[in-house]
Amino acid sequence: VSAPSPLDDADTAACLSVLESLINHDCAGPFLDPVDAEALDIPHYREIVKKPMDLNTIKVPGWVALPVLQPAVQRKLEKRKYNAISDFADDVRLVWMNCWSFNGPPESCGGAPERSHVPAHESCAAVSRMAKQLSNKFEMLFKRKVQRPQQTRA
């Protein structure tokens, strides 16, 4: 059995387009880079979030230079770590799932700012709602830009 081949250039470009839209979204701030549990004084973060993921870890730095990116970070798309578009989608969805695991879902977050890994002026409910907005945008863009074009090429 041969190893699965990485995404082709067309699929990678489509995934990148979706990712850039998310990175440039007004709500993207808390999800751009890995959570620094030590700096944010939330040592329990890694007890709750077992598989951290953020948008810039998924990003391809060589395709489009965005000022928010740190080129030294190894990116999964650049390294062709995805063998299927579903693997890419799973990682993007993991960003939101981690947020909701740590902060609570947007509809039931209530008043538990001590659980939040965001600055004091941003409540956990606000961050969870931001994740929900980005999740909705991702699902719409993923369906339009990635899944549908791939089906027409098949």
CSV table of C-alpha atoms in Angstrom, one decimal:
chain,number,residue,atom,x,y,z
A,1,VAL,CA,0.0,0.0,0.0
A,2,SER,CA,1.5,3.3,-1.1
A,3,ALA,CA,1.3,6.4,1.1
A,4,PRO,CA,-1.5,8.8,0.3
A,5,SER,CA,-0.4,11.7,-1.9
A,6,PRO,CA,-0.7,15.2,-0.7
A,7,LEU,CA,-3.3,17.7,-2.0
A,8,ASP,CA,-2.7,18.9,-5.5
A,9,ASP,CA,-1.9,22.5,-6.3
A,10,ALA,CA,-5.6,23.3,-7.1
A,11,ASP,CA,-6.9,21.9,-3.9
A,12,THR,CA,-4.1,23.6,-1.9
A,13,ALA,CA,-4.9,26.9,-3.5
A,14,ALA,CA,-8.6,26.5,-2.8
A,15,CYS,CA,-7.9,25.7,0.9
A,16,LEU,CA,-5.5,28.6,1.1
A,17,SER,CA,-8.1,31.0,-0.3
A,18,VAL,CA,-10.6,29.9,2.4
A,19,LEU,CA,-7.9,30.2,5.1
A,20,GLU,CA,-6.9,33.7,4.0
A,21,SER,CA,-10.6,34.8,4.2
A,22,LEU,CA,-10.7,33.5,7.8
A,23,ILE,CA,-7.3,35.1,8.8
A,24,ASN,CA,-8.5,38.5,7.4
A,25,HIS,CA,-11.8,38.3,9.2
A,26,ASP,CA,-12.4,40.8,12.0
A,27,CYS,CA,-13.0,38.0,14.5
A,28,ALA,CA,-9.8,36.1,13.7
A,29,GLY,CA,-7.5,37.7,16.3
A,30,PRO,CA,-7.8,35.1,19.1
A,31,PHE,CA,-7.4,32.2,16.6
A,32,LEU,CA,-4.4,33.3,14.6
A,33,ASP,CA,-1.6,31.9,16.8
A,34,PRO,CA,-1.1,29.1,19.3
A,35,VAL,CA,-2.5,29.9,22.8
A,36,ASP,CA,0.4,30.8,25.1
A,37,ALA,CA,-0.9,29.2,28.2
A,38,GLU,CA,2.1,30.4,30.3
A,39,ALA,CA,1.9,34.0,29.2
A,40,LEU,CA,-1.9,34.1,29.7
A,41,ASP,CA,-1.5,32.4,33.1
A,42,ILE,CA,-3.9,29.5,32.3
A,43,PRO,CA,-1.8,26.4,33.2
A,44,HIS,CA,-4.9,24.2,32.9
A,45,TYR,CA,-5.3,25.0,29.2
A,46,ARG,CA,-3.4,21.9,28.1
A,47,GLU,CA,-5.5,19.7,30.4
A,48,ILE,CA,-8.6,20.8,28.5
A,49,VAL,CA,-7.2,21.2,25.0
A,50,LYS,CA,-5.3,18.1,24.1
A,51,LYS,CA,-4.6,18.9,20.4
A,52,PRO,CA,-4.1,22.7,20.0
A,53,MET,CA,-4.6,24.2,16.6
A,54,ASP,CA,-4.6,27.8,15.2
A,55,LEU,CA,-5.1,29.3,11.8
A,56,ASN,CA,-1.5,30.3,11.2
A,57,THR,CA,-0.3,26.7,11.9
A,58,ILE,CA,-2.5,25.7,9.0
A,59,LYS,CA,-1.3,28.6,6.8
A,60,VAL,CA,0.9,28.4,3.7
A,61,PRO,CA,3.5,31.3,4.1
A,62,GLY,CA,5.0,31.1,0.7
A,63,TRP,CA,1.9,31.7,-1.3
A,64,VAL,CA,0.8,35.1,0.0
A,65,ALA,CA,2.7,37.2,2.5
A,66,LEU,CA,0.4,38.5,5.2
A,67,PRO,CA,1.8,40.8,7.9
A,68,VAL,CA,0.3,38.7,10.7
A,69,LEU,CA,2.3,35.6,9.8
A,70,GLN,CA,5.5,34.4,11.4
A,71,PRO,CA,7.4,32.6,8.5
A,72,ALA,CA,9.5,30.5,10.9
A,73,VAL,CA,6.4,28.5,12.0
A,74,GLN,CA,6.1,25.3,10.1
A,75,ARG,CA,2.8,25.3,8.3
A,76,LYS,CA,0.9,22.1,7.5
A,77,LEU,CA,-0.3,23.2,4.0
A,78,GLU,CA,3.2,24.3,3.0
A,79,LYS,CA,4.6,21.0,4.1
A,80,ARG,CA,1.9,19.2,2.2
A,81,LYS,CA,0.8,17.4,5.4
A,82,TYR,CA,-2.8,17.1,4.2
A,83,ASN,CA,-3.7,14.1,2.1
A,84,ALA,CA,-7.3,15.1,1.7
A,85,ILE,CA,-9.4,18.2,1.9
A,86,SER,CA,-11.2,16.7,4.8
A,87,ASP,CA,-7.9,16.6,6.8
A,88,PHE,CA,-7.6,20.4,6.2
A,89,ALA,CA,-11.3,20.9,7.2
A,90,ASP,CA,-10.8,18.9,10.3
A,91,ASP,CA,-7.9,21.1,11.5
A,92,VAL,CA,-9.8,24.3,10.8
A,93,ARG,CA,-12.8,22.9,12.7
A,94,LEU,CA,-10.5,21.9,15.5
A,95,VAL,CA,-9.7,25.6,16.1
A,96,TRP,CA,-13.3,26.3,16.9
A,97,MET,CA,-13.8,23.0,18.9
A,98,ASN,CA,-10.8,23.9,21.1
A,99,CYS,CA,-12.3,27.3,21.7
A,100,TRP,CA,-15.6,25.9,22.8
A,101,SER,CA,-14.0,23.2,24.9
A,102,PHE,CA,-12.0,25.7,26.8
A,103,ASN,CA,-14.4,28.7,26.9
A,104,GLY,CA,-17.8,27.0,26.6
A,105,PRO,CA,-20.2,27.1,23.6
A,106,PRO,CA,-21.3,30.5,22.5
A,107,GLU,CA,-24.9,30.0,23.7
A,108,SER,CA,-24.1,28.8,27.2
A,109,CYS,CA,-20.8,30.5,28.1
A,110,GLY,CA,-22.4,32.7,30.7
A,111,GLY,CA,-20.1,34.4,33.2
A,112,ALA,CA,-17.0,32.3,33.6
A,113,PRO,CA,-14.2,34.7,32.6
A,114,GLU,CA,-11.8,32.7,34.8
A,115,ARG,CA,-12.0,29.9,32.2
A,116,SER,CA,-11.1,32.3,29.3
A,117,HIS,CA,-7.7,32.5,27.7
A,118,VAL,CA,-8.4,35.9,26.2
A,119,PRO,CA,-7.7,39.4,27.6
A,120,ALA,CA,-9.9,40.5,30.4
A,121,HIS,CA,-11.9,42.9,28.2
A,122,GLU,CA,-13.0,39.9,26.0
A,123,SER,CA,-15.4,37.5,27.8
A,124,CYS,CA,-15.4,33.8,27.0
A,125,ALA,CA,-18.8,34.2,25.6
A,126,ALA,CA,-17.6,36.9,23.1
A,127,VAL,CA,-14.7,34.7,22.0
A,128,SER,CA,-17.0,31.7,21.6
A,129,ARG,CA,-19.3,33.8,19.5
A,130,MET,CA,-16.3,34.9,17.4
A,131,ALA,CA,-15.5,31.3,16.8
A,132,LYS,CA,-19.1,30.6,15.8
A,133,GLN,CA,-19.0,33.5,13.3
A,134,LEU,CA,-15.7,32.1,11.8
A,135,SER,CA,-17.1,28.6,11.8
A,136,ASN,CA,-20.1,29.6,9.9
A,137,LYS,CA,-18.0,31.6,7.4
A,138,PHE,CA,-15.6,28.6,7.0
A,139,GLU,CA,-18.4,26.1,6.3
A,140,MET,CA,-19.9,28.4,3.6
A,141,LEU,CA,-16.5,29.1,2.0
A,142,PHE,CA,-15.3,25.5,2.2
A,143,LYS,CA,-18.4,24.3,0.5
A,144,ARG,CA,-18.3,27.0,-2.2
A,145,LYS,CA,-14.5,27.1,-2.9
A,146,VAL,CA,-13.2,23.7,-2.0
A,147,GLN,CA,-15.8,21.0,-2.1
A,148,ARG,CA,-17.8,22.1,-5.1
A,149,PRO,CA,-14.8,22.8,-7.4
A,150,GLN,CA,-13.2,19.4,-6.4
A,151,GLN,CA,-16.4,17.6,-7.3
A,152,THR,CA,-16.4,19.2,-10.8
A,153,ARG,CA,-12.8,18.1,-11.4
A,154,ALA,CA,-13.5,14.5,-10.4
